[in-house]
Coordinates of C-alpha atoms and ligand atoms in Angstrom, one line a residue:
M1 CA 50.6 30.2 -57.0
E2 CA 51.3 28.0 -53.8
A3 CA 52.5 28.9 -50.3
N4 CA 51.4 32.4 -50.4
G5 CA 52.4 33.1 -53.9
L6 CA 55.9 31.7 -53.3
L7 CA 56.0 29.0 -55.7
Y8 CA 54.5 28.6 -59.3
T9 CA 52.1 25.8 -59.8
H10 CA 52.4 23.3 -62.6
E11 CA 49.4 24.6 -64.2
E12 CA 50.9 28.3 -64.3
L13 CA 54.1 27.2 -65.8
D14 CA 52.3 24.8 -68.3
A15 CA 50.1 27.8 -69.4
E16 CA 53.2 29.7 -70.2
A17 CA 54.7 27.0 -72.3
A18 CA 51.4 26.4 -74.1
K19 CA 51.5 30.1 -75.4
L20 CA 55.0 29.6 -76.7
L21 CA 53.9 26.4 -78.4
A22 CA 51.2 28.3 -80.1
I23 CA 53.8 30.8 -81.5
A24 CA 55.9 27.8 -82.7
E25 CA 52.8 26.5 -84.5
K26 CA 52.1 29.9 -86.2
K27 CA 55.7 30.0 -87.2
G28 CA 55.6 26.4 -88.6
A29 CA 58.5 25.5 -86.3
S30 CA 59.1 22.0 -85.0
T31 CA 59.3 21.7 -81.2
W32 CA 60.2 18.6 -79.1
Q33 CA 56.4 18.1 -77.9
M34 CA 55.6 17.6 -81.6
R35 CA 58.6 15.2 -82.2
V36 CA 57.6 13.2 -79.2
K37 CA 54.2 12.5 -80.6
Q38 CA 55.9 11.5 -83.9
Q39 CA 58.1 9.1 -82.3
T40 CA 55.8 7.4 -79.9
P41 CA 55.1 4.5 -79.3
H42 CA 58.9 3.8 -78.9
C43 CA 60.5 0.6 -80.3
K44 CA 59.9 -2.1 -77.6
F45 CA 63.2 -4.0 -78.6
G46 CA 65.2 -0.8 -78.0
E47 CA 63.4 0.1 -74.9
D48 CA 64.2 -3.3 -73.3
G49 CA 67.7 -3.2 -74.5
V50 CA 67.2 -6.5 -76.5
C51 CA 68.4 -5.2 -79.9
C52 CA 72.1 -5.8 -80.8
R53 CA 73.9 -3.9 -83.4
I54 CA 77.3 -4.5 -82.4
C55 CA 78.2 -6.6 -85.6
T56 CA 76.7 -6.7 -89.1
M57 CA 75.4 -10.1 -88.9
G58 CA 72.3 -8.6 -87.4
P59 CA 70.7 -6.5 -86.1
C60 CA 69.6 -9.3 -84.0
R61 CA 66.4 -8.9 -81.7
I62 CA 65.7 -11.2 -79.0
T63 CA 62.2 -12.7 -78.7
K64 CA 60.8 -15.9 -77.3
K65 CA 61.1 -17.5 -80.6
A66 CA 64.6 -16.3 -81.1
P67 CA 66.3 -16.3 -77.8
R68 CA 69.8 -15.8 -79.1
G69 CA 71.6 -13.8 -81.5
I70 CA 73.4 -15.2 -84.5
C71 CA 76.6 -15.4 -82.5
G72 CA 74.7 -17.3 -79.7
C73 CA 74.8 -14.3 -77.3
D74 CA 71.7 -14.5 -75.0
V75 CA 69.6 -11.5 -73.9
H76 CA 71.5 -11.1 -70.7
G77 CA 74.7 -10.5 -72.6
I78 CA 73.1 -8.3 -75.0
V79 CA 71.5 -6.1 -72.4
G80 CA 74.5 -6.0 -70.4
R81 CA 76.6 -4.9 -73.4
N82 CA 74.3 -2.2 -74.3
F83 CA 74.2 -0.9 -70.6
L84 CA 78.1 -0.9 -70.6
R85 CA 78.2 1.0 -74.0
F86 CA 75.7 3.6 -72.6
T87 CA 77.8 4.1 -69.5
A88 CA 81.1 4.4 -71.7
G89 CA 79.4 7.2 -73.9
G90 CA 78.5 9.2 -70.6
S91 CA 81.9 8.8 -69.0
A92 CA 83.7 9.6 -72.2
T93 CA 81.7 12.9 -72.4
H94 CA 82.2 14.1 -68.9
S95 CA 85.7 13.2 -68.8
D96 CA 86.3 14.9 -72.2
H97 CA 84.7 18.0 -70.6
G98 CA 87.2 17.8 -67.8
R99 CA 90.3 17.5 -70.3
E100 CA 89.2 20.5 -72.0
I101 CA 89.3 22.5 -68.7
C102 CA 92.9 21.0 -68.1
H103 CA 93.7 22.5 -71.5
T104 CA 92.3 25.9 -70.4
L105 CA 94.2 25.9 -67.1
Y106 CA 97.3 24.9 -69.0
C107 CA 96.8 28.3 -71.0
A108 CA 96.3 30.3 -67.9
S109 CA 98.6 33.1 -67.5
P110 CA 98.9 36.4 -65.4
D111 CA 98.1 38.6 -68.3
G112 CA 96.2 36.1 -70.5
A113 CA 92.5 35.3 -71.0
Y114 CA 92.4 33.0 -68.1
R115 CA 93.8 33.4 -64.5
V116 CA 94.1 31.4 -61.3
K117 CA 91.3 32.8 -59.1
D118 CA 91.4 30.3 -56.3
E119 CA 95.0 29.8 -55.5
A120 CA 94.4 28.1 -52.2
K121 CA 92.6 25.3 -54.1
L122 CA 95.4 25.2 -56.6
R123 CA 97.9 24.7 -53.9
A124 CA 95.9 22.3 -51.8
I125 CA 95.3 20.0 -54.8
S126 CA 98.9 20.2 -55.9
K127 CA 100.1 19.3 -52.4
R128 CA 97.7 16.1 -52.2
W129 CA 98.9 15.1 -55.7
G130 CA 102.5 15.3 -54.4
I131 CA 103.8 18.2 -56.4
E132 CA 107.1 19.4 -54.9
D133 CA 107.1 23.0 -53.4
A134 CA 103.4 23.2 -53.9
D135 CA 103.2 25.9 -51.1
T136 CA 105.9 28.1 -52.6
K137 CA 106.1 27.6 -56.3
E138 CA 105.2 30.6 -58.6
T139 CA 101.4 30.3 -59.2
Y140 CA 101.4 29.8 -62.9
A141 CA 104.2 27.3 -63.0
L142 CA 102.4 25.3 -60.5
A143 CA 99.0 25.5 -62.4
H144 CA 100.8 24.3 -65.5
E145 CA 102.2 21.4 -63.7
L146 CA 99.0 20.5 -62.2
A147 CA 97.2 20.8 -65.5
L148 CA 99.8 18.5 -67.1
M149 CA 99.1 15.9 -64.3
G150 CA 95.5 16.3 -64.8
L151 CA 95.8 15.4 -68.4
E152 CA 97.9 12.5 -67.7
E153 CA 95.3 11.0 -65.4
Y154 CA 93.4 10.3 -68.8
G155 CA 96.0 8.2 -70.1
K156 CA 98.5 7.1 -67.3
V157 CA 100.0 3.8 -67.7
F158 CA 99.9 2.5 -64.3
G159 CA 98.0 3.2 -61.1
T160 CA 94.4 4.5 -60.4
Q161 CA 92.7 7.9 -60.4
K162 CA 94.4 10.3 -58.0
W163 CA 91.0 11.8 -56.9
C164 CA 90.2 8.6 -55.3
L165 CA 92.5 9.5 -52.5
D166 CA 90.0 11.9 -51.3
A167 CA 87.1 9.1 -50.9
S168 CA 86.4 7.6 -47.6
P169 CA 88.5 4.6 -46.5
D170 CA 85.5 2.4 -46.8
R171 CA 85.1 3.2 -50.3
I172 CA 88.8 2.6 -51.2
K173 CA 88.4 -0.9 -49.6
A174 CA 85.2 -1.6 -51.5
W175 CA 86.4 -0.6 -54.9
D176 CA 89.8 -2.4 -54.4
E177 CA 87.8 -5.7 -53.3
A178 CA 85.2 -5.5 -56.2
G179 CA 88.1 -4.9 -58.6
I180 CA 86.6 -1.6 -59.8
M181 CA 89.1 1.0 -58.7
P182 CA 89.3 3.3 -61.8
R183 CA 92.4 3.3 -63.7
A184 CA 93.2 5.9 -66.4
V185 CA 89.8 7.5 -67.6
D186 CA 90.5 6.7 -71.2
R187 CA 91.4 3.2 -70.5
E188 CA 88.2 2.5 -68.7
V189 CA 86.2 3.8 -71.7
S190 CA 88.4 1.9 -74.1
T191 CA 88.2 -1.3 -72.0
A192 CA 84.3 -1.0 -72.1
L193 CA 84.2 -0.7 -75.9
H194 CA 86.8 -3.6 -76.2
M195 CA 84.6 -5.8 -73.7
T196 CA 81.5 -5.1 -75.8
H197 CA 83.0 -5.9 -79.1
M198 CA 81.7 -9.0 -80.8
G199 CA 83.2 -12.1 -79.3
C200 CA 84.4 -10.6 -76.0
S201 CA 82.3 -10.4 -72.9
S202 CA 78.8 -11.6 -72.6
L203 CA 78.8 -12.4 -68.9
P204 CA 76.4 -9.8 -67.2
E205 CA 78.4 -9.7 -63.9
A206 CA 81.6 -8.7 -65.9
L207 CA 79.8 -6.0 -67.8
V208 CA 78.2 -4.5 -64.9
R209 CA 81.4 -4.5 -62.9
Q210 CA 83.1 -2.6 -65.8
A211 CA 80.0 -0.4 -66.0
L212 CA 80.6 0.7 -62.4
R213 CA 84.4 1.1 -62.9
C214 CA 83.8 3.2 -66.0
G215 CA 81.3 5.3 -64.1
L216 CA 83.9 5.8 -61.3
S217 CA 86.6 7.1 -63.7
D218 CA 84.0 9.8 -64.5
G219 CA 83.0 10.7 -61.1
W220 CA 86.2 10.3 -59.3
G221 CA 88.3 11.1 -62.3
G222 CA 87.2 13.3 -65.4
S223 CA 84.1 15.0 -63.8
M224 CA 86.0 15.7 -60.7
T225 CA 88.8 17.3 -62.6
G226 CA 86.1 19.4 -64.5
T227 CA 84.8 20.6 -61.4
Q228 CA 88.0 21.3 -59.1
F229 CA 90.1 22.8 -62.1
S230 CA 87.2 25.1 -63.1
D231 CA 87.1 26.3 -59.4
I232 CA 90.9 27.1 -59.6
M233 CA 90.3 29.2 -62.6
F234 CA 87.0 30.7 -62.3
G235 CA 86.8 30.7 -58.4
T236 CA 85.0 28.2 -56.1
P237 CA 81.2 29.2 -55.9
M238 CA 79.9 30.9 -52.9
P239 CA 76.2 31.4 -52.1
M240 CA 74.9 34.5 -54.2
D241 CA 71.4 35.6 -55.5
T242 CA 70.1 35.4 -59.0
E243 CA 66.8 34.7 -60.9
A244 CA 65.2 32.1 -62.9
N245 CA 62.8 31.3 -65.6
L246 CA 62.0 32.8 -69.0
G247 CA 61.2 36.2 -67.4
V248 CA 64.9 36.8 -67.1
I249 CA 65.0 37.6 -70.8
K250 CA 64.8 41.2 -71.2
E251 CA 62.8 42.9 -73.9
D252 CA 64.9 46.0 -74.3
Y253 CA 68.3 44.5 -74.2
V254 CA 70.5 42.6 -76.5
N255 CA 70.0 39.0 -75.2
I256 CA 72.5 36.4 -75.4
L257 CA 71.8 32.8 -74.4
V258 CA 74.8 30.6 -73.2
H259 CA 74.0 27.0 -73.5
G260 CA 76.0 23.8 -72.9
H261 CA 78.4 22.7 -70.2
D262 CA 82.0 24.0 -70.5
P263 CA 82.4 27.3 -68.8
S264 CA 85.5 28.4 -70.6
L265 CA 83.7 30.3 -73.2
S266 CA 80.7 31.4 -71.0
E267 CA 83.0 32.9 -68.6
K268 CA 84.4 35.2 -71.3
I269 CA 81.1 35.9 -72.9
V270 CA 80.0 37.2 -69.3
E271 CA 83.1 39.3 -69.2
Y272 CA 82.6 40.8 -72.6
A273 CA 78.9 41.6 -71.8
E274 CA 80.5 44.3 -69.5
N275 CA 83.0 45.6 -71.9
K276 CA 82.6 49.3 -72.3
E277 CA 83.0 49.6 -76.0
L278 CA 80.5 46.7 -76.5
V279 CA 77.9 48.2 -74.1
A280 CA 78.3 51.5 -76.0
M281 CA 77.7 49.7 -79.2
A282 CA 74.6 48.0 -77.8
H283 CA 73.2 51.6 -76.8
E284 CA 74.0 52.7 -80.3
V285 CA 71.7 50.1 -81.6
G286 CA 68.9 51.1 -79.4
A287 CA 69.2 48.6 -76.7
K288 CA 69.5 49.3 -72.9
G289 CA 72.5 46.9 -72.6
I290 CA 73.7 43.4 -73.0
N291 CA 71.7 40.7 -70.9
I292 CA 73.3 37.2 -70.5
A293 CA 71.0 34.4 -69.5
G294 CA 72.0 30.6 -69.2
V295 CA 70.6 27.3 -70.3
C296 CA 71.3 23.9 -69.1
C297 CA 74.6 23.3 -67.2
T298 CA 76.4 26.3 -68.7
A299 CA 73.7 28.3 -66.8
N300 CA 74.6 26.6 -63.7
E301 CA 78.2 27.3 -64.1
V302 CA 77.7 31.1 -64.6
A303 CA 75.0 31.4 -62.2
M304 CA 77.1 29.9 -59.3
R305 CA 80.0 32.1 -59.9
H306 CA 78.5 35.4 -61.3
G307 CA 74.9 35.4 -60.4
I308 CA 73.9 35.1 -64.1
P309 CA 70.2 34.5 -64.5
M310 CA 69.0 31.0 -65.6
A311 CA 66.6 31.0 -68.4
G312 CA 65.7 27.4 -68.3
N313 CA 66.8 23.7 -68.3
F314 CA 67.0 21.1 -71.0
L315 CA 63.4 21.0 -72.1
Q316 CA 63.1 24.7 -72.0
Q317 CA 65.8 25.4 -74.5
E318 CA 63.5 25.7 -77.4
N319 CA 61.2 28.0 -75.5
C320 CA 64.0 30.5 -75.0
V321 CA 64.1 31.0 -78.8
L322 CA 60.4 31.0 -79.2
T323 CA 60.3 34.2 -77.1
G324 CA 61.7 35.9 -80.3
A325 CA 63.8 38.0 -78.2
I326 CA 67.2 36.1 -78.4
E327 CA 69.9 37.7 -80.6
A328 CA 72.3 34.8 -80.2
V329 CA 72.3 31.3 -78.6
V330 CA 75.9 30.4 -78.0
V331 CA 76.5 26.8 -77.5
D332 CA 79.6 24.8 -76.4
I333 CA 79.1 21.1 -75.8
Q334 CA 76.3 18.5 -74.8
C335 CA 72.6 18.5 -74.3
I336 CA 72.1 21.0 -77.3
F337 CA 69.1 20.3 -79.5
P338 CA 70.0 20.1 -83.1
A339 CA 66.6 21.3 -83.4
L340 CA 67.9 24.9 -82.5
G341 CA 69.3 25.5 -85.9
P342 CA 66.1 25.2 -88.0
L343 CA 64.2 26.8 -85.1
S344 CA 66.4 29.9 -84.9
K345 CA 65.9 30.3 -88.7
C346 CA 62.2 31.1 -87.9
F347 CA 63.5 34.1 -85.9
H348 CA 66.3 36.4 -86.3
T349 CA 68.4 34.3 -83.8
H350 CA 71.9 33.6 -84.5
F351 CA 72.7 29.8 -83.6
I352 CA 76.3 29.9 -82.9
T353 CA 78.2 26.6 -82.3
T354 CA 81.8 26.8 -81.1
S355 CA 83.2 23.4 -80.6
N356 CA 84.6 20.8 -82.9
I357 CA 82.9 18.3 -80.6
A358 CA 79.3 19.8 -81.2
R359 CA 78.9 20.7 -84.9
M360 CA 75.3 21.1 -86.1
P361 CA 73.5 22.1 -89.4
D362 CA 71.9 25.4 -89.7
S363 CA 74.5 26.9 -87.2
E364 CA 77.2 29.6 -87.7
F365 CA 80.4 28.0 -86.4
I366 CA 83.1 30.2 -84.6
H367 CA 85.8 27.9 -83.3
F368 CA 86.5 28.8 -79.7
S369 CA 89.8 27.9 -78.2
P370 CA 91.4 29.2 -75.0
E371 CA 94.1 30.8 -77.0
N372 CA 91.7 33.0 -78.9
A373 CA 89.1 33.2 -76.1
D374 CA 89.2 37.0 -75.8
K375 CA 88.6 37.6 -79.5
N376 CA 86.1 34.8 -79.9
A377 CA 84.0 36.2 -76.9
Y378 CA 84.3 39.9 -78.5
D379 CA 83.3 38.7 -82.0
I380 CA 80.2 36.7 -80.6
V381 CA 78.9 39.5 -78.5
K382 CA 79.5 42.0 -81.2
M383 CA 77.5 39.7 -83.7
A384 CA 74.6 39.5 -81.3
I385 CA 74.6 43.3 -80.8
E386 CA 74.5 43.8 -84.6
N387 CA 71.6 41.4 -84.7
F388 CA 69.3 43.5 -82.5
K389 CA 68.1 45.6 -85.3
N390 CA 66.8 42.5 -87.0
R391 CA 64.5 41.5 -84.3
D392 CA 60.8 41.5 -85.2
K393 CA 59.4 43.6 -82.2
E394 CA 55.9 42.4 -83.1
A395 CA 56.9 38.7 -82.7
V396 CA 58.3 39.1 -79.2
Y397 CA 56.6 37.3 -76.4
I398 CA 58.4 37.0 -73.2
P399 CA 56.4 35.3 -70.4
Q400 CA 56.8 37.6 -67.3
M401 CA 57.5 34.8 -64.9
K402 CA 60.6 34.5 -62.9
R403 CA 61.7 33.6 -59.3
N404 CA 64.4 34.7 -57.0
C405 CA 66.8 32.0 -56.0
T406 CA 70.1 31.7 -54.1
V407 CA 72.9 29.4 -55.7
G408 CA 76.4 28.7 -55.2
Y409 CA 76.6 25.9 -52.5
S410 CA 79.9 24.3 -53.2
C411 CA 81.2 22.0 -50.3
E412 CA 83.2 25.3 -49.2
G413 CA 80.1 27.3 -49.6
I414 CA 78.1 24.8 -47.3
I415 CA 80.8 24.7 -44.8
K416 CA 81.1 28.6 -44.7
Q417 CA 77.4 28.8 -44.1
L418 CA 77.5 26.3 -41.3
D419 CA 80.1 28.0 -39.7
T420 CA 78.0 31.0 -39.6
V421 CA 75.4 29.0 -37.6
T422 CA 77.8 27.6 -34.9
N423 CA 80.3 30.2 -34.7
S424 CA 82.5 27.1 -33.9
Q425 CA 86.1 27.3 -34.2
V426 CA 87.1 25.2 -37.2
D427 CA 90.2 24.4 -38.9
E428 CA 90.7 25.7 -42.5
T429 CA 89.1 22.7 -44.1
G430 CA 85.9 23.3 -42.2
T431 CA 83.6 20.9 -40.5
Y432 CA 80.1 19.2 -41.3
Q433 CA 79.5 18.7 -37.6
P434 CA 76.5 21.1 -37.5
L435 CA 74.8 19.0 -40.4
I436 CA 75.7 15.8 -38.7
D437 CA 74.2 16.9 -35.3
C438 CA 71.0 17.9 -37.1
I439 CA 70.7 14.4 -38.7
T440 CA 71.6 12.5 -35.7
S441 CA 69.2 14.7 -33.5
G442 CA 66.4 14.0 -36.0
V443 CA 65.8 17.6 -36.8
L444 CA 66.8 16.6 -40.3
R445 CA 65.7 13.2 -41.3
G446 CA 68.4 12.9 -44.0
A447 CA 69.3 14.2 -47.4
V448 CA 68.7 13.5 -51.0
A449 CA 70.8 14.5 -53.9
L450 CA 68.2 15.3 -56.6
V451 CA 70.0 15.6 -60.0
G452 CA 69.7 15.0 -63.6
C453 CA 67.9 16.1 -66.8
N454 CA 64.5 16.4 -68.2
N455 CA 62.9 13.6 -70.2
P456 CA 59.6 13.9 -72.1
K457 CA 58.7 10.6 -70.6
V458 CA 58.0 12.5 -67.4
R459 CA 56.0 15.8 -67.6
H460 CA 58.6 18.6 -67.8
D461 CA 59.9 19.3 -64.3
R462 CA 57.1 17.4 -62.4
G463 CA 59.3 14.5 -61.4
H464 CA 61.9 17.1 -59.8
I465 CA 59.5 19.3 -58.2
D466 CA 56.9 16.8 -56.8
L467 CA 59.8 14.9 -55.3
M468 CA 61.4 18.0 -53.8
K469 CA 58.2 19.1 -52.1
K470 CA 57.7 15.6 -50.6
M471 CA 61.3 15.4 -49.2
L472 CA 60.9 19.0 -47.8
A473 CA 57.8 18.1 -46.1
N474 CA 59.5 15.2 -44.5
D475 CA 62.4 17.2 -43.2
I476 CA 64.7 15.8 -45.7
I477 CA 67.2 18.5 -47.4
C478 CA 67.8 18.3 -51.0
V479 CA 71.0 19.1 -52.8
L480 CA 70.7 19.6 -56.4
S481 CA 72.7 19.9 -59.6
G482 CA 72.0 20.0 -63.3
C483 CA 68.6 20.5 -64.8
S484 CA 67.0 19.5 -61.4
A485 CA 68.5 22.6 -59.9
Q486 CA 67.0 24.9 -62.7
A487 CA 63.6 23.1 -62.1
A488 CA 63.7 24.1 -58.4
A489 CA 64.9 27.5 -59.2
R490 CA 62.2 28.4 -61.7
Y491 CA 59.4 27.1 -59.6
G492 CA 60.6 29.2 -56.6
L493 CA 62.0 26.3 -54.4
M494 CA 65.5 27.7 -54.3
S495 CA 64.5 30.8 -52.5
K496 CA 65.0 31.3 -48.8
E497 CA 61.4 31.8 -48.3
A498 CA 60.5 28.3 -49.5
K499 CA 61.2 27.0 -46.2
A500 CA 57.5 27.9 -45.7
I501 CA 56.6 24.5 -47.3
C502 CA 59.1 22.4 -45.2
G503 CA 58.5 20.3 -42.2
D504 CA 59.3 21.9 -38.8
G505 CA 62.8 20.6 -38.5
L506 CA 63.9 21.6 -41.9
K507 CA 62.4 24.9 -41.6
R508 CA 64.1 25.5 -38.3
V509 CA 67.6 24.5 -39.9
C510 CA 66.8 27.0 -42.9
T511 CA 66.2 29.9 -40.5
L512 CA 69.2 29.2 -38.5
A513 CA 71.6 28.6 -41.3
D514 CA 69.9 31.1 -43.5
I515 CA 69.6 28.8 -46.4
P516 CA 67.0 27.7 -49.0
P517 CA 65.7 24.1 -48.3
V518 CA 67.2 23.0 -51.7
L519 CA 70.9 23.7 -52.3
H520 CA 72.2 24.4 -55.7
M521 CA 75.5 22.5 -55.9
G522 CA 76.2 23.2 -59.7
S523 CA 76.3 21.6 -62.9
C524 CA 76.3 17.8 -63.8
V525 CA 79.9 17.5 -63.6
D526 CA 79.6 19.0 -60.1
I527 CA 77.9 15.8 -58.9
S528 CA 81.5 15.1 -58.0
R529 CA 81.1 17.8 -55.3
M530 CA 78.2 15.8 -53.8
M531 CA 80.6 12.7 -53.8
N532 CA 83.2 14.8 -51.7
L533 CA 80.4 16.1 -49.5
V534 CA 79.1 12.3 -48.6
C535 CA 82.6 10.9 -48.2
D536 CA 83.6 13.9 -46.0
V537 CA 80.5 13.7 -43.8
A538 CA 81.0 9.8 -43.4
K539 CA 84.6 10.4 -42.4
Q540 CA 83.7 13.1 -40.0
W541 CA 80.8 11.0 -38.5
G542 CA 83.1 7.9 -38.3
I543 CA 80.6 5.6 -40.4
T544 CA 80.7 4.3 -44.0
T545 CA 79.0 6.0 -46.8
P546 CA 76.3 3.4 -47.2
E547 CA 75.2 3.9 -43.6
L548 CA 74.4 7.6 -44.2
P549 CA 70.6 8.3 -44.5
V550 CA 71.4 9.9 -47.9
M551 CA 69.9 8.9 -51.3
G552 CA 70.5 9.8 -54.9
C553 CA 67.7 10.5 -57.4
A554 CA 67.4 11.3 -61.0
P555 CA 63.7 11.3 -61.8
E556 CA 63.7 12.7 -65.2
Y557 CA 67.1 11.6 -66.6
M558 CA 67.7 11.0 -70.4
S559 CA 71.5 11.1 -71.1
E560 CA 74.3 8.5 -71.2
K561 CA 76.1 10.8 -68.8
A562 CA 73.4 10.4 -66.3
V563 CA 73.8 6.5 -66.4
S564 CA 77.6 7.0 -65.9
I565 CA 76.8 9.3 -63.0
G566 CA 74.3 6.7 -61.5
N567 CA 77.2 4.1 -61.6
Y568 CA 79.6 6.3 -59.6
V569 CA 77.0 7.4 -57.2
V570 CA 75.8 3.9 -56.4
S571 CA 79.5 2.8 -56.2
T572 CA 80.2 5.7 -53.9
G573 CA 77.6 3.8 -51.5
I574 CA 74.5 5.8 -52.2
D575 CA 71.3 4.1 -53.1
T576 CA 70.3 5.5 -56.5
F577 CA 66.5 6.0 -57.5
L578 CA 65.7 6.5 -61.1
G579 CA 62.4 7.7 -62.4
V580 CA 63.2 6.4 -66.0
V581 CA 64.0 2.8 -66.3
P582 CA 67.3 2.2 -68.2
Y583 CA 67.4 0.1 -71.2
T584 CA 67.7 -3.1 -69.1
N585 CA 64.1 -4.4 -68.7
G586 CA 64.7 -7.2 -71.1
S587 CA 67.3 -9.0 -68.9
T588 CA 66.2 -10.4 -65.5
E589 CA 69.9 -11.2 -64.7
V590 CA 71.2 -7.5 -65.6
T591 CA 68.2 -6.0 -63.6
E592 CA 68.9 -8.1 -60.6
L593 CA 72.5 -7.3 -60.6
L594 CA 71.7 -3.4 -60.7
T595 CA 68.9 -3.6 -58.2
S596 CA 70.3 -5.9 -55.7
G597 CA 73.6 -7.9 -56.7
I598 CA 75.9 -4.8 -56.6
R599 CA 75.1 -4.1 -53.1
D600 CA 77.5 -6.9 -52.2
W601 CA 80.2 -5.1 -54.1
V602 CA 79.5 -1.4 -53.1
G603 CA 77.0 -1.4 -50.4
A604 CA 74.2 0.3 -52.5
A605 CA 72.0 -0.5 -55.4
Y606 CA 69.6 1.1 -58.0
V607 CA 65.9 1.4 -57.7
F608 CA 63.9 1.8 -60.9
E609 CA 60.4 3.2 -60.5
P610 CA 58.5 5.4 -62.9
D611 CA 55.7 6.2 -60.6
I612 CA 57.2 9.4 -58.9
E613 CA 54.9 9.2 -55.8
K614 CA 56.1 5.7 -55.0
L615 CA 59.7 6.6 -55.7
G616 CA 59.4 9.3 -53.1
D617 CA 57.9 6.9 -50.5
M618 CA 60.6 4.5 -51.3
M619 CA 63.3 7.0 -50.7
I620 CA 61.8 8.1 -47.3
E621 CA 61.2 4.5 -46.2
R622 CA 64.9 3.8 -47.1
I623 CA 66.2 6.9 -45.2
E624 CA 64.2 5.8 -42.0
E625 CA 65.6 2.3 -42.3
K626 CA 69.1 3.6 -42.4
R627 CA 68.4 5.8 -39.3
R628 CA 67.0 2.7 -37.5
A629 CA 70.2 0.9 -38.4
L630 CA 72.3 3.6 -36.9
G631 CA 70.1 3.8 -34.0
I632 CA 69.2 7.5 -34.4
Ligands
MSK701 S1 72.4 19.7 -68.7 S2 73.0 16.1 -68.8 S3 70.1 17.5 -69.5 S4 71.1 17.5 -66.3 FE1 74.0 19.0 -67.7 FE2 70.7 18.8 -67.9 FE3 71.0 16.3 -68.1 FE4 72.2 17.9 -69.7

């Protein structure tokens, strides 16, 4: 272990994974490591984005000998259309998650399955959105009105996304001037699909512009709704301690994994794991109790609000089942390997799907709905308890490796923590002034938002961890979400003691503010929190967002959602560094637009660099460049 045993090394965690792989081999189970071997080398046409399957005259593949598709579209049009469709997939997915949360909020009632936990946030948003008597209206009448308004944002006939009102003035101006202010969420996705239909747009500039707009309708639309309305119902996260990595799975307990993204179900599962009748039932079958652990962003949601331990991130999901100690994997939506079905069948594990959005073979389907949430959660927990007796005790192997972590740094959580440092008198919306002071004085050089998935193209978690360590050593604070956050947590970087590996400035800030050097801001929809953070810091500082010494980075991303996120982060004025090149290499024009041209519209651009060391150097250089421009 590194830093006096604080952090796991790559080798230690790799050795843990290798033991589980050996179990898979013995069981004849398929794992992602095996499937990667079968799938490589990847198709070069697909990788460069030069294959067009938009109509049935093809598929057309662009080569030197065949520079145009049958319709005459050139490589730039094909790559641009593919990029826009990729974005639309991500924006639709995040936004639909937000829509589900609106439905859950609409079902909230004082004696129902869902209640309002953050009434102040409900009233503040309602007021900003212009609801009459937002200060005095009965709580649930107000919640229902706001939920309906949220739903209407998806299909509003006129106007633009209400959340954009919270952005800094420079953003609103830039989006207006660039013609990318997001309208109805569904409209931006629909427009993207329409534009990319055969015989519509093939002009890279128009396609990339719509990709940014579609991304904005996610970050400053659907995702923001998902985050903020979840806070209203489930509570706005505040710092709390928990644990991470496979060692959180408990041998003597009924283990239930919650996996996916939408917290509506996992919130109830967590609640029912403490239900007296069910706990007694667990004791009756010989278990010490019921243990809930999370995977992917569902893990982030319940960790941030309840301190539920995080078993692992995207590329760890199969390892969890391979421990042989999981009674049920309960999934909602997104980032769930279809492989979990056949894999669960190699063990006693129930693989329970719950959403019509994510139906998979070899699963048991329990349709979850907010109206039946209590019964659904009760049934699922009971099913897991009854399965405990089927566990093959001889086949259990749980690596005893876990780390402590502190999670729950919503914007409100960060402000509260900063207040404790300065003891300054702040109004109820708080202040980021101590953070700004640290940056202007140079104690902190800047900040990086490290986000996104795992991708077998990068060794599991190494992109995240190596970059974090580099940033911390250079006095750059990191804010994290999604699978990046879980990578940090399982290595030990999210513990307050991890300040030991930071530069002197960041170490001082961590000591004074009593924070870990990497701050867990939530799940992938919660990158919208980061957008609020940068806009509010810029407003308070009196500069524009592109002037901030702040970068965005997704070193191991894989999903369409991540590209949609990239588009809204860059449009929010934050240079965005990707460790995996999107499928755009085939077009010089699209690549030039994304890595340079869009800077004229939004003040920021992408950098694509698979060499993680170089990527880190480039981020540091860019942060220092921004500091010089600010004269700090
Ligand atoms: S879970 S989108 S693998 S971050 Fe949000 Fe992780 Fe990426 Fe899914």
